[in-house]
Short mmCIF file of C-alpha atoms and ligand atoms in Angstrom, two decimals:
data_model
loop_
_atom_site.label_atom_id
_atom_site.label_comp_id
_atom_site.label_asym_id
_atom_site.label_seq_id
_atom_site.Cartn_x
_atom_site.Cartn_y
_atom_site.Cartn_z
CA UNK A 1 -8.69 76.51 52.26
CA UNK A 2 -12.27 77.78 52.95
CA UNK A 3 -14.70 77.83 55.79
CA UNK A 4 -17.45 79.72 57.22
CA UNK A 5 -15.48 80.43 61.17
CA UNK A 6 -11.49 80.75 60.65
CA UNK A 7 -10.10 80.78 64.51
CA UNK A 8 -6.96 81.48 66.26
CA UNK A 9 -5.64 79.41 68.45
CA UNK A 10 -5.96 75.69 70.30
CA UNK A 11 -7.17 76.63 74.34
CA UNK A 12 -10.85 76.80 76.24
CA UNK A 13 -11.80 79.93 73.89
CA UNK A 14 -11.21 78.76 70.49
CA UNK A 15 -12.07 75.00 70.61
CA UNK A 16 -14.42 75.23 72.75
CA UNK A 17 -15.96 77.77 69.65
CA UNK A 18 -15.56 75.09 67.41
CA UNK A 19 -17.37 72.26 69.41
CA UNK A 20 -20.24 75.47 69.75
CA UNK A 21 -20.58 75.50 66.26
CA UNK A 22 -20.17 72.29 65.16
CA UNK A 23 -22.80 71.23 66.86
CA UNK A 24 -24.83 74.79 65.37
CA UNK A 25 -23.61 72.61 61.91
CA UNK A 26 -21.45 76.05 61.36
CA UNK A 27 -17.64 74.78 60.32
CA UNK A 28 -14.99 76.28 61.34
CA UNK A 29 -10.54 75.64 60.89
CA UNK A 30 -8.87 76.02 64.31
CA UNK A 31 -4.97 77.07 63.89
CA UNK A 32 -2.33 76.63 67.42
CA UNK A 33 0.84 77.62 67.29
CA UNK A 34 1.90 74.97 70.53
CA UNK A 35 1.20 70.69 69.48
CA UNK A 36 -0.89 69.19 70.20
CA UNK A 37 0.86 68.15 72.99
CA UNK A 38 1.18 70.63 74.82
CA UNK A 39 -1.34 72.10 74.82
CA UNK A 40 -3.42 69.50 77.17
CA UNK A 41 0.60 68.79 78.45
CA UNK A 42 0.17 72.60 80.11
CA UNK A 43 -0.08 73.44 83.97
CA UNK A 44 -3.20 76.08 84.51
CA UNK A 45 -6.23 76.37 86.94
CA UNK A 46 -8.20 74.40 87.78
CA UNK A 47 -11.89 76.00 88.99
CA UNK A 48 -15.10 75.77 86.79
CA UNK A 49 -18.87 77.46 87.57
CA UNK A 50 -21.64 75.82 87.45
CA UNK A 51 -22.52 77.76 84.28
CA UNK A 52 -19.30 76.55 83.68
CA UNK A 53 -19.86 72.61 84.23
CA UNK A 54 -23.66 72.37 83.01
CA UNK A 55 -22.17 73.95 78.93
CA UNK A 56 -19.79 71.40 79.76
CA UNK A 57 -22.82 68.84 80.07
CA UNK A 58 -24.64 70.70 77.95
CA UNK A 59 -22.50 69.16 75.45
CA UNK A 60 -21.77 66.09 75.86
CA UNK A 61 -18.28 67.04 76.97
CA UNK A 62 -18.82 66.62 81.48
CA UNK A 63 -18.06 62.77 81.73
CA UNK A 64 -14.91 62.37 82.20
CA UNK A 65 -15.11 66.30 84.22
CA UNK A 66 -17.77 63.86 86.88
CA UNK A 67 -16.19 61.30 87.19
CA UNK A 68 -12.84 63.02 88.13
CA UNK A 69 -13.50 66.97 89.01
CA UNK A 70 -14.46 66.83 92.58
CA UNK A 71 -17.61 69.03 93.29
CA UNK A 72 -17.54 72.29 95.89
CA UNK A 73 -19.42 73.35 97.36
CA UNK A 74 -17.13 75.98 99.70
CA UNK A 75 -13.80 76.68 100.67
CA UNK A 76 -11.87 78.58 103.27
CA UNK A 77 -10.37 81.86 103.59
CA UNK A 78 -8.02 81.63 107.07
CA UNK A 79 -6.43 84.70 108.47
CA UNK A 80 -4.38 84.95 111.85
CA UNK A 81 -4.74 81.20 112.41
CA UNK A 82 -8.97 80.45 112.14
CA UNK A 83 -10.32 79.03 108.72
CA UNK A 84 -13.89 80.51 108.07
CA UNK A 85 -15.96 78.95 105.75
CA UNK A 86 -17.62 80.64 102.46
CA UNK A 87 -21.03 78.01 102.25
CA UNK A 88 -20.91 78.11 98.81
CA UNK A 89 -24.55 75.71 97.72
CA UNK A 90 -26.47 77.31 101.32
CA UNK A 91 -25.45 81.41 99.80
CA UNK A 92 -26.40 81.19 96.42
CA UNK A 93 -27.99 77.14 95.41
CA UNK A 94 -24.47 76.92 93.67
CA UNK A 95 -21.16 74.68 93.71
CA UNK A 96 -18.20 75.39 91.89
CA UNK A 97 -15.87 71.82 89.88
CA UNK A 98 -12.40 71.41 90.56
CA UNK A 99 -11.21 69.75 87.55
CA UNK A 100 -7.88 71.06 85.65
CA UNK A 101 -7.69 73.55 82.28
CA UNK A 102 -5.90 71.05 80.71
CA UNK A 103 -7.96 68.61 81.24
CA UNK A 104 -10.65 70.28 79.98
CA UNK A 105 -8.66 71.08 76.39
CA UNK A 106 -7.91 66.66 76.01
CA UNK A 107 -12.68 67.00 76.71
CA UNK A 108 -12.32 69.84 73.96
CA UNK A 109 -9.43 68.05 70.87
CA UNK A 110 -11.10 64.72 71.57
CA UNK A 111 -14.12 65.70 71.19
CA UNK A 112 -13.22 67.92 67.59
CA UNK A 113 -10.92 64.94 66.88
CA UNK A 114 -13.82 62.43 66.80
CA UNK A 115 -15.67 64.79 64.26
CA UNK A 116 -13.02 65.04 62.16
CA UNK A 117 -12.16 68.75 62.83
CA UNK A 118 -10.26 70.51 61.60
CA UNK A 119 -7.50 71.89 63.60
CA UNK A 120 -3.38 73.09 62.65
CA UNK A 121 -1.48 72.18 65.12
CA UNK A 122 2.54 73.55 65.59
CA UNK A 123 1.91 76.71 62.85
CA UNK A 124 4.69 79.71 62.51
CA UNK A 125 4.20 83.15 61.49
CA UNK A 126 0.27 83.36 61.87
CA UNK A 127 -1.37 86.60 60.35
CA UNK A 128 -4.38 88.79 60.01
CA UNK A 129 -5.73 90.45 56.61
CA UNK A 130 -9.11 91.88 55.42
CA UNK A 131 -10.28 91.49 58.56
CA UNK A 132 -12.40 95.48 57.75
CA UNK A 133 -14.02 93.38 55.19
CA UNK A 134 -16.58 91.02 54.35
CA UNK A 135 -13.53 88.84 53.68
CA UNK A 136 -11.10 88.14 56.45
CA UNK A 137 -8.34 85.65 55.78
CA UNK A 138 -5.14 84.03 57.99
CA UNK A 139 -1.89 83.48 57.09
CA UNK A 140 0.57 81.20 58.52
CA UNK A 141 3.49 78.84 57.74
CA UNK A 142 3.75 75.06 58.62
CA UNK A 143 6.09 73.29 57.86
CA UNK A 144 8.07 75.80 55.87
CA UNK A 145 4.49 76.18 53.61
CA UNK A 146 2.73 79.53 53.04
CA UNK A 147 -1.49 78.56 54.32
CA UNK A 148 -4.24 81.18 54.24
CA UNK A 149 -7.87 80.32 54.97
CA UNK A 150 -10.74 82.63 53.72
CA UNK A 151 -13.34 83.14 56.06
CA UNK A 152 -16.83 85.37 56.87
CA UNK A 153 -14.84 85.98 60.58
CA UNK A 154 -12.02 85.94 62.23
CA UNK A 155 -11.77 84.31 65.69
CA UNK A 156 -8.80 85.42 67.96
CA UNK A 157 -8.57 82.83 70.23
CA UNK A 158 -4.59 83.45 70.95
CA UNK A 159 -4.45 84.01 74.60
CA UNK A 160 -2.56 87.97 75.53
CA UNK A 161 0.41 87.94 73.62
CA UNK A 162 -1.19 86.46 70.51
CA UNK A 163 -0.81 88.59 67.47
CA UNK A 164 -5.34 88.90 67.36
CA UNK A 165 -5.67 91.90 69.39
CA UNK A 166 -2.93 93.79 67.78
CA UNK A 167 -5.13 93.63 64.54
CA UNK A 168 -7.25 96.27 65.67
CA UNK A 169 -6.23 99.82 65.64
CA UNK A 170 -4.60 100.86 68.55
CA UNK A 171 -7.67 103.81 67.97
CA UNK A 172 -10.13 101.66 67.43
CA UNK A 173 -9.40 99.73 71.50
CA UNK A 174 -8.27 100.61 74.62
CA UNK A 175 -6.76 99.10 76.97
CA UNK A 176 -6.93 98.84 80.63
CA UNK A 177 -4.76 97.58 83.11
CA UNK A 178 -3.11 97.61 86.86
CA UNK A 179 0.31 94.88 87.53
CA UNK A 180 0.53 92.86 90.51
CA UNK A 181 4.05 93.93 92.15
CA UNK A 182 3.98 90.46 93.43
CA UNK A 183 3.01 85.98 91.48
CA UNK A 184 1.94 82.97 92.90
CA UNK A 185 4.21 80.21 92.89
CA UNK A 186 2.55 77.26 92.19
CA UNK A 187 3.60 73.62 92.99
CA UNK A 188 2.44 70.29 91.85
CA UNK A 189 2.54 67.72 95.45
CA UNK A 190 2.39 63.64 95.11
CA UNK A 191 -0.41 63.70 98.53
CA UNK A 192 -3.18 63.33 99.91
CA UNK A 193 -5.88 66.18 100.32
CA UNK A 194 -4.78 68.20 103.55
CA UNK A 195 -8.97 70.09 102.96
CA UNK A 196 -11.99 68.61 101.28
CA UNK A 197 -12.14 72.07 100.07
CA UNK A 198 -10.03 75.00 99.03
CA UNK A 199 -8.10 77.35 101.01
CA UNK A 200 -7.68 80.80 100.34
CA UNK A 201 -5.17 81.64 103.46
CA UNK A 202 -4.20 85.80 104.38
CA UNK A 203 -1.06 85.65 106.35
CA UNK A 204 1.98 88.38 107.16
CA UNK A 205 3.94 86.62 105.21
CA UNK A 206 1.70 86.44 102.05
CA UNK A 207 -1.31 85.08 100.45
CA UNK A 208 -0.96 81.61 100.07
CA UNK A 209 -3.85 79.04 98.16
CA UNK A 210 -4.80 75.39 98.49
CA UNK A 211 -5.96 73.26 95.74
CA UNK A 212 -5.84 69.78 95.14
CA UNK A 213 -6.32 67.90 91.56
CA UNK A 214 -6.57 64.37 91.97
CA UNK A 215 -6.84 62.43 95.50
CA UNK A 216 -3.70 61.58 95.31
CA UNK A 217 -2.41 64.62 94.03
CA UNK A 218 -2.51 68.65 95.29
CA UNK A 219 -1.98 72.82 93.47
CA UNK A 220 -0.25 74.76 95.95
CA UNK A 221 0.20 78.37 95.07
CA UNK A 222 2.42 80.94 97.71
CA UNK A 223 3.03 84.33 96.71
CA UNK A 224 6.52 85.50 95.42
CA UNK A 225 8.20 88.42 93.66
CA UNK A 226 7.24 87.32 90.65
CA UNK A 227 11.16 87.70 89.36
CA UNK A 228 11.95 85.34 92.22
CA UNK A 229 13.41 82.05 90.36
CA UNK A 230 12.01 78.79 91.21
CA UNK A 231 16.03 77.11 90.84
CA UNK A 232 15.92 79.10 94.65
CA UNK A 233 13.56 77.26 96.22
CA UNK A 234 14.31 73.77 97.49
CA UNK A 235 10.94 71.46 98.41
CA UNK A 236 12.09 72.11 101.81
CA UNK A 237 12.11 76.03 102.19
CA UNK A 238 8.85 75.49 99.89
CA UNK A 239 7.26 73.34 103.48
CA UNK A 240 8.95 76.21 105.52
CA UNK A 241 7.18 78.86 103.22
CA UNK A 242 3.89 76.71 102.47
CA UNK A 243 3.06 75.63 106.78
CA UNK A 244 3.76 79.51 108.26
CA UNK A 245 1.65 80.66 106.04
CA UNK A 246 -1.54 77.81 106.47
CA UNK A 247 -1.13 75.90 109.42
CA UNK A 248 -3.72 76.79 112.39
CA UNK A 249 -4.46 77.40 116.11
CA UNK A 250 -6.45 74.71 115.51
CA UNK A 251 -4.32 71.99 114.97
CA UNK A 252 -4.88 71.31 111.38
CA UNK A 253 -1.79 71.31 109.24
CA UNK A 254 -0.67 70.91 105.81
CA UNK A 255 -0.10 67.84 104.36
CA UNK A 256 3.68 66.88 103.00
CA UNK A 257 4.30 65.26 99.98
CA UNK A 258 6.42 64.87 96.76
CA UNK A 259 7.10 67.79 94.68
CA UNK A 260 6.78 67.92 90.72
CA UNK A 261 6.31 70.47 89.51
CA UNK A 262 7.30 74.06 89.98
CA UNK A 263 6.61 77.72 87.99
CA UNK A 264 5.99 80.90 88.74
CA UNK A 265 3.01 83.21 86.93
CA UNK A 266 3.40 87.02 86.97
CA UNK A 267 0.02 88.81 87.71
CA UNK A 268 -1.72 91.41 86.30
CA UNK A 269 -5.56 92.10 85.16
CA UNK A 270 -6.23 93.46 81.83
CA UNK A 271 -9.42 94.16 80.24
CA UNK A 272 -8.88 95.38 76.10
CA UNK A 273 -12.28 97.03 74.98
CA UNK A 274 -13.62 96.41 72.21
CA UNK A 275 -13.28 92.81 71.54
CA UNK A 276 -14.67 93.60 67.84
CA UNK A 277 -13.01 94.76 64.96
CA UNK A 278 -14.99 94.56 61.17
CA UNK A 279 -15.30 90.66 60.70
CA UNK A 280 -12.04 90.63 63.54
CA UNK A 281 -14.02 89.11 67.39
CA UNK A 282 -11.13 88.84 70.49
CA UNK A 283 -12.51 85.58 73.02
CA UNK A 284 -10.32 84.72 76.89
CA UNK A 285 -7.21 85.73 77.24
CA UNK A 286 -6.89 87.86 74.05
CA UNK A 287 -8.82 90.04 75.30
CA UNK A 288 -9.12 90.34 78.95
CA UNK A 289 -7.07 88.83 82.16
CA UNK A 290 -7.21 88.00 84.50
CA UNK A 291 -5.28 87.24 88.22
CA UNK A 292 -6.17 84.36 89.48
CA UNK A 293 -7.13 84.53 92.87
CA UNK A 294 -11.17 85.02 91.76
CA UNK A 295 -10.73 81.58 89.68
CA UNK A 296 -12.53 83.08 86.64
CA UNK A 297 -10.60 83.51 83.94
CA UNK A 298 -11.78 79.95 81.95
CA UNK A 299 -15.02 81.09 83.05
CA UNK A 300 -14.61 83.98 81.32
CA UNK A 301 -13.68 82.70 78.10
CA UNK A 302 -15.56 79.48 78.06
CA UNK A 303 -18.89 82.37 78.82
CA UNK A 304 -16.89 84.81 75.65
CA UNK A 305 -17.22 82.31 73.70
CA UNK A 306 -21.11 81.20 74.39
CA UNK A 307 -22.18 85.04 73.02
CA UNK A 308 -20.37 83.96 70.23
CA UNK A 309 -21.72 80.96 69.06
CA UNK A 310 -25.29 82.96 69.93
CA UNK A 311 -24.45 84.66 67.32
CA UNK A 312 -22.98 83.22 64.66
CA UNK A 313 -25.72 81.16 64.21
CA UNK A 314 -28.28 84.02 64.74
CA UNK A 315 -26.38 85.27 61.21
CA UNK A 316 -26.19 81.88 60.20
CA UNK A 317 -29.44 80.93 60.45
CA UNK A 318 -31.53 84.72 60.23
CA UNK A 319 -28.92 86.43 58.07
CA UNK A 320 -28.85 88.70 60.81
CA UNK A 321 -26.37 90.44 63.27
CA UNK A 322 -27.58 92.06 66.51
CA UNK A 323 -26.24 89.51 68.83
CA UNK A 324 -22.94 90.06 66.67
CA UNK A 325 -23.29 93.26 67.15
CA UNK A 326 -23.42 93.78 70.41
CA UNK A 327 -21.03 90.79 71.91
CA UNK A 328 -18.27 92.98 73.11
CA UNK A 329 -20.96 95.62 75.56
CA UNK A 330 -22.93 91.97 76.46
CA UNK A 331 -19.77 90.53 76.72
CA UNK A 332 -17.20 93.02 78.67
CA UNK A 333 -20.21 93.46 81.55
CA UNK A 334 -19.66 89.92 82.71
CA UNK A 335 -16.04 90.92 82.30
CA UNK A 336 -15.79 93.97 84.19
CA UNK A 337 -17.75 91.59 86.99
CA UNK A 338 -14.75 88.89 87.40
CA UNK A 339 -11.74 92.01 86.94
CA UNK A 340 -13.34 93.90 89.82
CA UNK A 341 -13.67 90.37 91.67
CA UNK A 342 -10.57 89.24 91.34
CA UNK A 343 -9.14 91.91 91.63
CA UNK A 344 -10.62 92.43 95.71
CA UNK A 345 -9.64 88.93 96.40
CA UNK A 346 -6.23 89.97 94.95
CA UNK A 347 -6.22 92.35 97.17
CA UNK A 348 -7.78 91.11 99.97
CA UNK A 349 -4.96 88.06 100.98
CA UNK A 350 -2.23 89.75 99.69
CA UNK A 351 0.66 92.00 101.51
CA UNK A 352 1.40 94.74 99.45
CA UNK A 353 4.40 95.57 100.55
CA UNK A 354 4.84 99.30 100.79
CA UNK A 355 1.32 99.19 102.98
CA UNK A 356 1.15 100.71 106.24
CA UNK A 357 -0.46 99.02 109.52
CA UNK A 358 -3.44 101.52 108.54
CA UNK A 359 -4.01 99.39 105.48
CA UNK A 360 -3.39 96.09 106.84
CA UNK A 361 -5.88 96.80 109.73
CA UNK A 362 -8.53 97.46 106.90
CA UNK A 363 -7.77 93.65 104.70
CA UNK A 364 -8.57 92.28 108.09
CA UNK A 365 -11.75 93.81 108.50
CA UNK A 366 -12.88 93.40 105.55
CA UNK A 367 -12.30 89.22 105.75
CA UNK A 368 -13.55 89.36 108.72
CA UNK A 369 -16.16 90.77 107.37
CA UNK A 370 -17.06 88.75 105.23
CA UNK A 371 -16.70 86.59 106.82
CA UNK A 372 -18.88 87.37 110.03
CA UNK A 373 -21.47 88.92 108.16
CA UNK A 374 -23.77 86.75 105.90
CA UNK A 375 -24.96 89.31 103.29
CA UNK A 376 -21.40 89.98 103.09
CA UNK A 377 -21.02 86.08 101.99
CA UNK A 378 -23.23 85.71 99.81
CA UNK A 379 -21.96 88.95 97.83
CA UNK A 380 -18.05 86.50 97.30
CA UNK A 381 -20.23 83.65 96.46
CA UNK A 382 -22.20 84.57 94.36
CA UNK A 383 -18.96 86.68 92.68
CA UNK A 384 -17.23 83.19 92.68
CA UNK A 385 -19.69 81.01 91.53
CA UNK A 386 -20.46 83.87 88.24
CA UNK A 387 -23.58 84.68 90.06
CA UNK A 388 -23.51 87.57 90.70
CA UNK A 389 -26.17 90.16 88.99
CA UNK A 390 -24.55 93.08 85.92
CA UNK A 391 -27.11 95.37 84.37
C1 PHB B 401 -6.14 75.64 91.24
O1 PHB B 401 -6.18 74.53 91.34
O2 PHB B 401 -5.85 75.05 90.07
C2 PHB B 401 -6.44 76.99 91.39
C3 PHB B 401 -8.09 77.57 91.89
C4 PHB B 401 -8.33 78.73 93.22
C5 PHB B 401 -7.65 79.30 92.69
C6 PHB B 401 -6.84 78.97 91.35
C7 PHB B 401 -6.03 78.23 91.10
O3 PHB B 401 -8.50 80.89 92.58
#
């Protein structure tokens, strides 16, 4: 099979890229190891920055998000038993939307399928070939048969465990990594929202987050041992822990409900630099990971492919490669800003086992500063909505 752009991975990056290229009249093929049902039901985070929302509207995919997502003009930071509001709209002029990643995926898949796009699900043994020539290709197996996609460019959107990054020789890239000694225990709960806005809580027992999915389904997390098992956590034990971490001295209490999903995610920061090798480009989690505290993962993926789509459009329309040549450099500015912000939020809000009483006071003083000073709150808010300046 022959196409212009071969895309590995049908996550937000791969599908959005394929959609953006289609709008420019550029052909692509997407291959994916999971099934359509799996990608449409895998639970991930759900915060869309203003820029991500704007793009979804621009490319004709904003209807369900506007109807079913919720617009948030602020969020709360809770510590020492008190909640403090960060007014995103007032501080930055922008807002965020809470709309689950797998809902974005459903919208993207529906749009691609409606345009007769080629998305091949359930592939195995994917490999990349000749990426340092002008005729790269992707090989894979499906239902026991060998297939090959011959293309002009290969775009690796296959996540941190995918094969694409490994196709860049080790001596041509540099990996930066930071592991955190904790994870997040996530639950989905059948209940009305406990709060109109997200609450990020710092507590001596560990971090907790109150988020939402709809008027009847809530998403909550609490810091846990990344090696713990969901089987060790009865519903009663979870509620006891959540109440201990988030209930406030003003009498505000979390609303309980039926827990219908539990999972544990590890936390790390990771950047692979560079994000290009010959005709291979990496986008999204294939090139970088952030801990979920800053809610940046999907937004970064979408930002990468927006830059790539411009570069590919310039290549096919004008025969020029200057946008593509500077892709890594352009994308990495935004990525490093988000890496720093996610690391900062994580460091400020979580309990580190070996933290000294001095470090605990540093955390509290920082939280007190970002909630008391308009200048400091603005720094946090502009990063959160995705409008922080970089050079
Ligand atoms: C979520 O709703 O899943 C969520 C919200 C905010 C975060 C991370 C995850 O920072």
